[in-house]
Structures are given as structure tokens and as C-alpha cells.
XYZ file of C-alpha atoms in Angstrom:
310
model
C -14.344 -19.812 -29.278
C -16.743 -19.830 -26.151
C -18.940 -17.070 -25.168
C -16.752 -16.066 -22.141
C -13.981 -15.309 -24.604
C -15.131 -11.880 -25.137
C -16.618 -11.478 -21.635
C -15.024 -8.363 -20.001
C -14.938 -8.466 -15.935
C -13.579 -6.183 -13.441
C -14.017 -5.877 -9.953
C -12.333 -5.846 -6.266
C -10.829 -9.065 -4.444
C -9.879 -8.711 -0.967
C -7.269 -10.858 0.214
C -7.470 -11.584 4.453
C -5.735 -13.898 7.002
C -3.920 -14.007 10.101
C -0.596 -12.105 10.299
C 2.049 -13.300 8.104
C -0.220 -15.439 5.599
C 1.353 -14.508 2.861
C -1.042 -11.620 1.736
C 1.263 -8.861 0.486
C 3.640 -11.448 -1.355
C 0.504 -12.852 -3.044
C -0.661 -9.282 -4.223
C 2.787 -8.447 -5.590
C 2.764 -12.081 -7.302
C -0.316 -11.171 -8.933
C 0.489 -7.494 -10.157
C 3.728 -8.656 -11.225
C 5.509 -5.981 -9.227
C 5.827 -4.143 -5.389
C 2.715 -2.550 -4.418
C 2.546 -4.230 -0.769
C 5.651 -4.414 1.297
C 6.705 -7.565 2.814
C 8.219 -8.567 6.122
C 8.553 -11.779 8.024
C 7.295 -9.398 10.781
C 4.056 -9.876 11.739
C 1.272 -7.110 11.486
C 3.528 -5.814 8.727
C 0.720 -3.937 6.469
C -1.119 -1.142 7.872
C -3.385 0.394 4.862
C -5.617 -1.246 2.476
C -3.288 -1.537 -0.501
C -4.603 -1.961 -4.035
C -3.022 -3.815 -6.313
C -4.125 -3.737 -10.359
C -3.707 -6.261 -12.554
C -4.745 -5.688 -16.246
C -5.328 -8.714 -18.500
C -7.003 -8.710 -22.086
C -10.392 -10.331 -20.529
C -10.748 -7.933 -17.436
C -9.285 -6.205 -14.471
C -8.475 -7.610 -11.074
C -8.340 -4.986 -8.216
C -6.406 -6.878 -5.795
C -7.179 -5.145 -1.719
C -4.306 -6.121 0.411
C -5.460 -5.705 3.965
C -3.645 -5.897 7.853
C -3.565 -9.323 9.381
C -6.295 -9.928 11.334
C -5.353 -10.165 15.076
C -5.899 -10.055 18.934
C -5.761 -6.129 19.127
C -3.453 -5.066 22.098
C -3.677 -1.383 20.987
C -5.789 1.300 19.765
C -3.808 1.037 16.544
C -4.842 -2.618 16.449
C -8.242 -2.185 16.725
C -8.595 0.494 14.291
C -6.426 -2.134 11.427
C -9.187 -4.585 12.606
C -12.154 -2.324 11.938
C -10.347 -1.377 8.471
C -10.428 -5.265 7.389
C -13.968 -5.953 8.772
C -15.188 -2.843 6.516
C -13.128 -3.417 3.284
C -14.947 -7.091 3.366
C -18.387 -5.587 2.824
C -17.556 -3.425 -0.101
C -15.242 -6.245 -2.388
C -17.055 -8.711 -4.646
C -14.658 -11.967 -3.326
C -13.052 -12.647 -0.177
C -9.961 -14.833 -0.376
C -8.778 -16.023 2.750
C -4.899 -16.973 3.043
C -4.276 -20.226 4.929
C -0.038 -20.843 4.833
C 0.657 -24.324 3.708
C 3.463 -24.851 5.965
C 1.429 -24.480 9.320
C -1.659 -25.865 10.713
C -5.185 -24.511 10.696
C -5.529 -22.730 14.302
C -7.841 -20.726 16.305
C -6.929 -17.126 14.259
C -7.713 -19.297 11.041
C -10.905 -20.562 12.200
C -11.902 -17.133 13.662
C -11.350 -15.278 10.378
C -13.485 -18.111 8.650
C -16.156 -17.819 11.055
C -16.173 -13.869 10.269
C -16.327 -14.774 6.495
C -19.571 -17.365 6.799
C -21.345 -14.030 8.247
C -20.757 -11.722 5.018
C -23.841 -11.423 3.091
C -24.641 -13.772 0.187
C -23.499 -12.163 -2.714
C -19.868 -11.824 -1.751
C -18.197 -15.037 -3.046
C -15.164 -17.080 -0.672
C -12.033 -18.320 -1.934
C -9.658 -20.340 -0.011
C -5.986 -19.887 -1.111
C -3.390 -22.539 0.540
C 0.024 -20.223 0.502
C 3.853 -20.926 0.832
C 3.244 -24.216 -0.867
C 6.846 -24.368 -1.195
C 7.746 -24.283 2.468
C 5.628 -27.588 2.402
C 5.588 -31.324 1.541
C 3.102 -32.607 -1.156
C 1.465 -34.693 1.649
C 1.304 -31.803 3.604
C -0.366 -29.910 1.010
C -2.873 -32.422 0.575
C -3.721 -32.661 4.192
C -3.778 -28.930 4.212
C -6.519 -28.517 1.511
C -8.537 -31.261 3.146
C -8.137 -29.271 6.265
C -9.613 -26.193 4.385
C -12.319 -28.053 2.611
C -13.385 -29.567 6.230
C -13.449 -26.161 7.928
C -15.643 -24.422 5.150
C -18.013 -27.462 5.864
C -17.826 -27.348 9.546
C -18.990 -23.299 9.125
C -21.103 -23.605 6.221
C -18.938 -21.877 3.921
C -19.284 -23.144 0.385
C -15.954 -22.411 -1.200
C -16.095 -20.738 -4.460
C -12.640 -22.080 -4.841
C -9.673 -23.668 -2.871
C -6.306 -23.039 -4.424
C -2.754 -24.183 -3.593
C -0.145 -21.329 -4.824
C 3.073 -20.470 -4.053
C 3.924 -16.837 -4.653
C 7.830 -17.027 -3.885
C 8.122 -19.674 -6.568
C 5.190 -18.466 -8.966
C 3.440 -21.817 -8.672
C -0.272 -21.524 -10.123
C -0.258 -17.759 -9.611
C -1.305 -17.759 -13.382
C -4.530 -20.105 -12.539
C -5.255 -18.163 -9.247
C -5.748 -15.114 -11.267
C -7.663 -16.662 -14.124
C -10.289 -18.273 -11.020
C -10.751 -14.951 -9.419
C -11.702 -13.333 -12.715
C -14.228 -15.979 -13.298
C -15.739 -14.905 -10.107
C -16.076 -11.026 -11.084
C -19.144 -9.516 -12.412
C -19.110 -8.109 -16.000
C -17.850 -4.682 -16.748
C -15.581 -2.243 -18.213
C -11.984 -1.324 -16.300
C -12.310 0.582 -13.210
C -8.852 1.612 -13.726
C -6.493 3.375 -16.723
C -4.087 0.929 -18.141
C -0.656 0.746 -16.943
C -2.189 1.895 -13.379
C -0.629 -0.785 -10.605
C -2.095 0.964 -7.362
C -4.282 3.704 -6.470
C -1.508 4.123 -3.565
C -0.499 7.592 -3.560
C 3.452 7.903 -4.235
C 4.061 9.083 -0.611
C 2.455 6.367 1.185
C 4.122 3.911 -0.913
C 7.680 5.528 -0.639
C 6.813 5.762 3.556
C 6.185 2.135 3.292
C 9.411 1.253 1.254
C 10.980 3.519 3.988
C 9.226 1.264 6.922
C 10.059 -1.989 5.328
C 13.611 -0.688 5.383
C 13.350 -0.266 8.908
C 12.137 -3.475 10.003
C 14.655 -5.508 8.578
C 16.583 -6.552 11.352
C 15.099 -5.311 14.067
C 14.189 -6.936 17.569
C 10.509 -8.213 17.953
C 9.448 -5.553 20.084
C 10.350 -2.895 18.020
C 8.519 -3.378 14.463
C 5.106 -2.663 15.524
C 6.267 0.712 16.948
C 7.800 2.180 14.020
C 5.613 4.948 11.798
C 7.033 6.706 9.058
C 5.434 10.333 7.332
C 6.917 11.644 4.683
C 7.184 15.248 5.289
C 8.440 16.550 1.757
C 8.499 15.108 -1.654
C 9.510 17.006 -4.712
C 11.790 17.370 -7.901
C 14.734 19.461 -7.037
C 14.443 22.864 -8.676
C 17.257 24.054 -11.278
C 18.229 20.353 -12.302
C 17.769 20.049 -16.254
C 15.377 17.108 -17.727
C 18.317 14.715 -17.841
C 19.391 14.901 -14.682
C 16.396 14.910 -12.424
C 16.791 14.432 -8.498
C 14.004 13.358 -6.092
C 13.925 15.256 -2.612
C 12.139 13.154 0.092
C 12.444 14.207 3.542
C 10.742 11.659 6.075
C 10.304 10.917 9.891
C 10.678 7.763 11.297
C 8.584 8.021 14.522
C 9.249 5.469 17.500
C 7.746 5.433 21.048
C 10.669 5.444 23.425
C 14.186 6.839 23.565
C 15.450 3.111 23.686
C 14.174 2.696 20.209
C 15.206 5.420 18.786
C 19.246 4.154 20.136
C 17.848 0.906 18.171
C 16.971 2.653 14.776
C 19.638 5.011 14.658
C 22.334 2.246 15.371
C 25.940 2.925 16.248
C 27.006 6.575 14.939
C 24.219 6.531 13.025
C 25.154 3.241 11.423
C 22.028 1.541 11.111
C 19.713 4.503 9.874
C 21.897 4.852 7.143
C 21.744 1.108 6.077
C 18.001 1.866 6.006
C 18.438 5.189 4.208
C 20.443 3.214 1.662
C 18.224 0.139 1.019
C 15.060 2.362 0.940
C 16.568 4.751 -1.602
C 17.222 1.863 -4.116
C 13.829 0.846 -3.908
C 12.537 4.163 -3.952
C 14.355 5.113 -7.335
C 13.031 1.749 -8.763
C 9.503 2.830 -7.698
C 9.613 6.332 -9.064
C 12.051 5.864 -12.042
C 14.341 8.635 -10.817
C 17.824 9.318 -8.572
C 16.331 10.143 -4.946
C 17.908 12.398 -2.383
C 16.605 10.757 1.028
C 17.001 12.392 4.172
C 15.903 10.640 7.208
C 15.076 11.510 10.662
C 14.060 9.220 13.822
C 11.452 10.731 16.206
C 9.712 9.950 19.290
C 5.863 10.048 19.596
C 5.388 8.518 23.313
C 2.954 5.589 23.007
C 1.492 6.548 19.775
C -0.095 3.077 19.257
C -2.591 3.802 22.214
C -3.121 7.399 21.470
C -6.193 8.672 19.503
C -4.243 11.630 18.348
C -0.983 10.797 17.636
C -3.041 8.161 15.389
C -4.468 10.981 13.500
C -1.365 12.873 13.273
C 0.602 9.798 11.836
C -2.371 8.977 9.323
C -4.329 6.476 11.346
């Protein structure tokens, strides 16, 4: 056995990249269950989610951040600040470059910021979504990533192509990331998969269901707050029921109509899909009560942002 075999390592890895680069899907694939919501809409992630990977030789704490973008609102500025603050507190920063897209100005900007991080933080490049690219395209993409690193003075500790959807090279990525972490004891108890409170996870699952199928301009205008959550009193232990009351906030009357749908059909569908996911997350049947409210221009209003948890 090598001397490394009984060395336990633990630490924090932050996935960064532009919106829709596959960060949340990669986090879920490594953890083995859903801890971050995913959507084909950019800028879905608004909170820093820690997914925890437990192994016999170490513990990986994965920090999934919002996608860095050119902010158009106060919310956008705060999300970017959140990402850049997170980078300074981790052991490894892994930047995601989707293999089905060429490296663009947004990628170069994020990589340029990585180049300025203190030397002790290791940099990894992950070519995501390889299931959507040909072998020739993947090979070209890996060469482009290597060239970008050389151009910016970044020494990649690893360059790894993966497919979260197909599960390709996910275990290899976990192995490589773990090797880059410092020696140390577990930082979270066995069995914990995230440190996000249940209320935050539930709100995110409701928002994920609400994002599905809405028009392009609406996703960024939806926020969800869980107002009340608890087991219903008077139920026997073998028949528990979790009562959840949540509000979906939008910015304008017209958006409220879109979310509710004709005679409430869309909101009912959102509730049904969210309830199934929440039941799976919490392991108990759920009664979900949803209401849609207007918080006018909340993405630009500091007071409203505070109220909604940003």
C-alpha cells in the first residue's frame, strides 16, 4: 500500500463559471443526490450550496456558486460579490467550461480573476457537458483550455473532461480533487449531504418547479420564501404530514398572471411537481400551500432584497 492510502483529506472546492456551465448538475452528480437546483435558464443558482461527498479516504465539501455575469441589477452585483468572496475561502477553485461551446469573453474574464487568487489556492479546469460534444470537439476544447491557462499565467493542477448527465469521469474528478486537499479530519458528520437548512432547500425546489417553462424574461424575477414549515399536530407517528406555506414573489402584475396561469392551472402544476421533490427530500408526505405576491422591482431595491434573503 502507498503511504497515501491511509491519509484522510478534507477541504472545500468551489465550482465557478459563467451561467449555465453545468456547475449545479456537477455538484449533484458528485454528491450522488440533489442538493442544488438545475435549470436550462441561466443564473438559476442564487445561494452558495455546500454539497458534501463522504469517502473512506476523505471528505469533499463542494461549494456551488451563482454564475458570474455582467450584472444589470443590484441582485446581480450581490451575486457576483458572493462568488468572489467564496473563492478566497476554499482550497481548490474549479472553473467549468462547457465542451459544447467555444471559450468566450465571459470564460476569459472569470479565468483572469482566478489568475489573481493567492498562490495557495489550486486551480482546476473542468470541461463539462462532454455528452453534448464529439470526441474531436472535446480534444479541441481541452487544447483551448490549456492555451487559455498558459496565456493568463494559470498553472492548471488538473484539466478534466466530464459528463454529469452520463456520469462519465465523475469518480475520477472526485479522486483528483481529493488529492489536492490538505490532510485533515472530516469537517461534517457522516450522512450530512449539505449544510443548507431544509427551508432553503424547499424554497429552491419550489423555484425550480416555477422556472420550468416560463418565458425568458421571467426567471430572474421569481423569488421564493418559505413562511412556515412544520409537522402537522395531532397526526400519529406512522402518518406524518409536513405543512409548508410559501410565497412566490414576482415584480409585476403581468408576471403574477403568468405564474398562476389560466384559472390557477400553472401554479397548481408547480405545486404538484415541487411537492413530489420536497417529499423525496424530507422523506415525509407534504401539504404545500403556495401564494403568488408582487414585490415591485425587488431585484433593484435594497430593502426588498434584504426581506427576500439576499
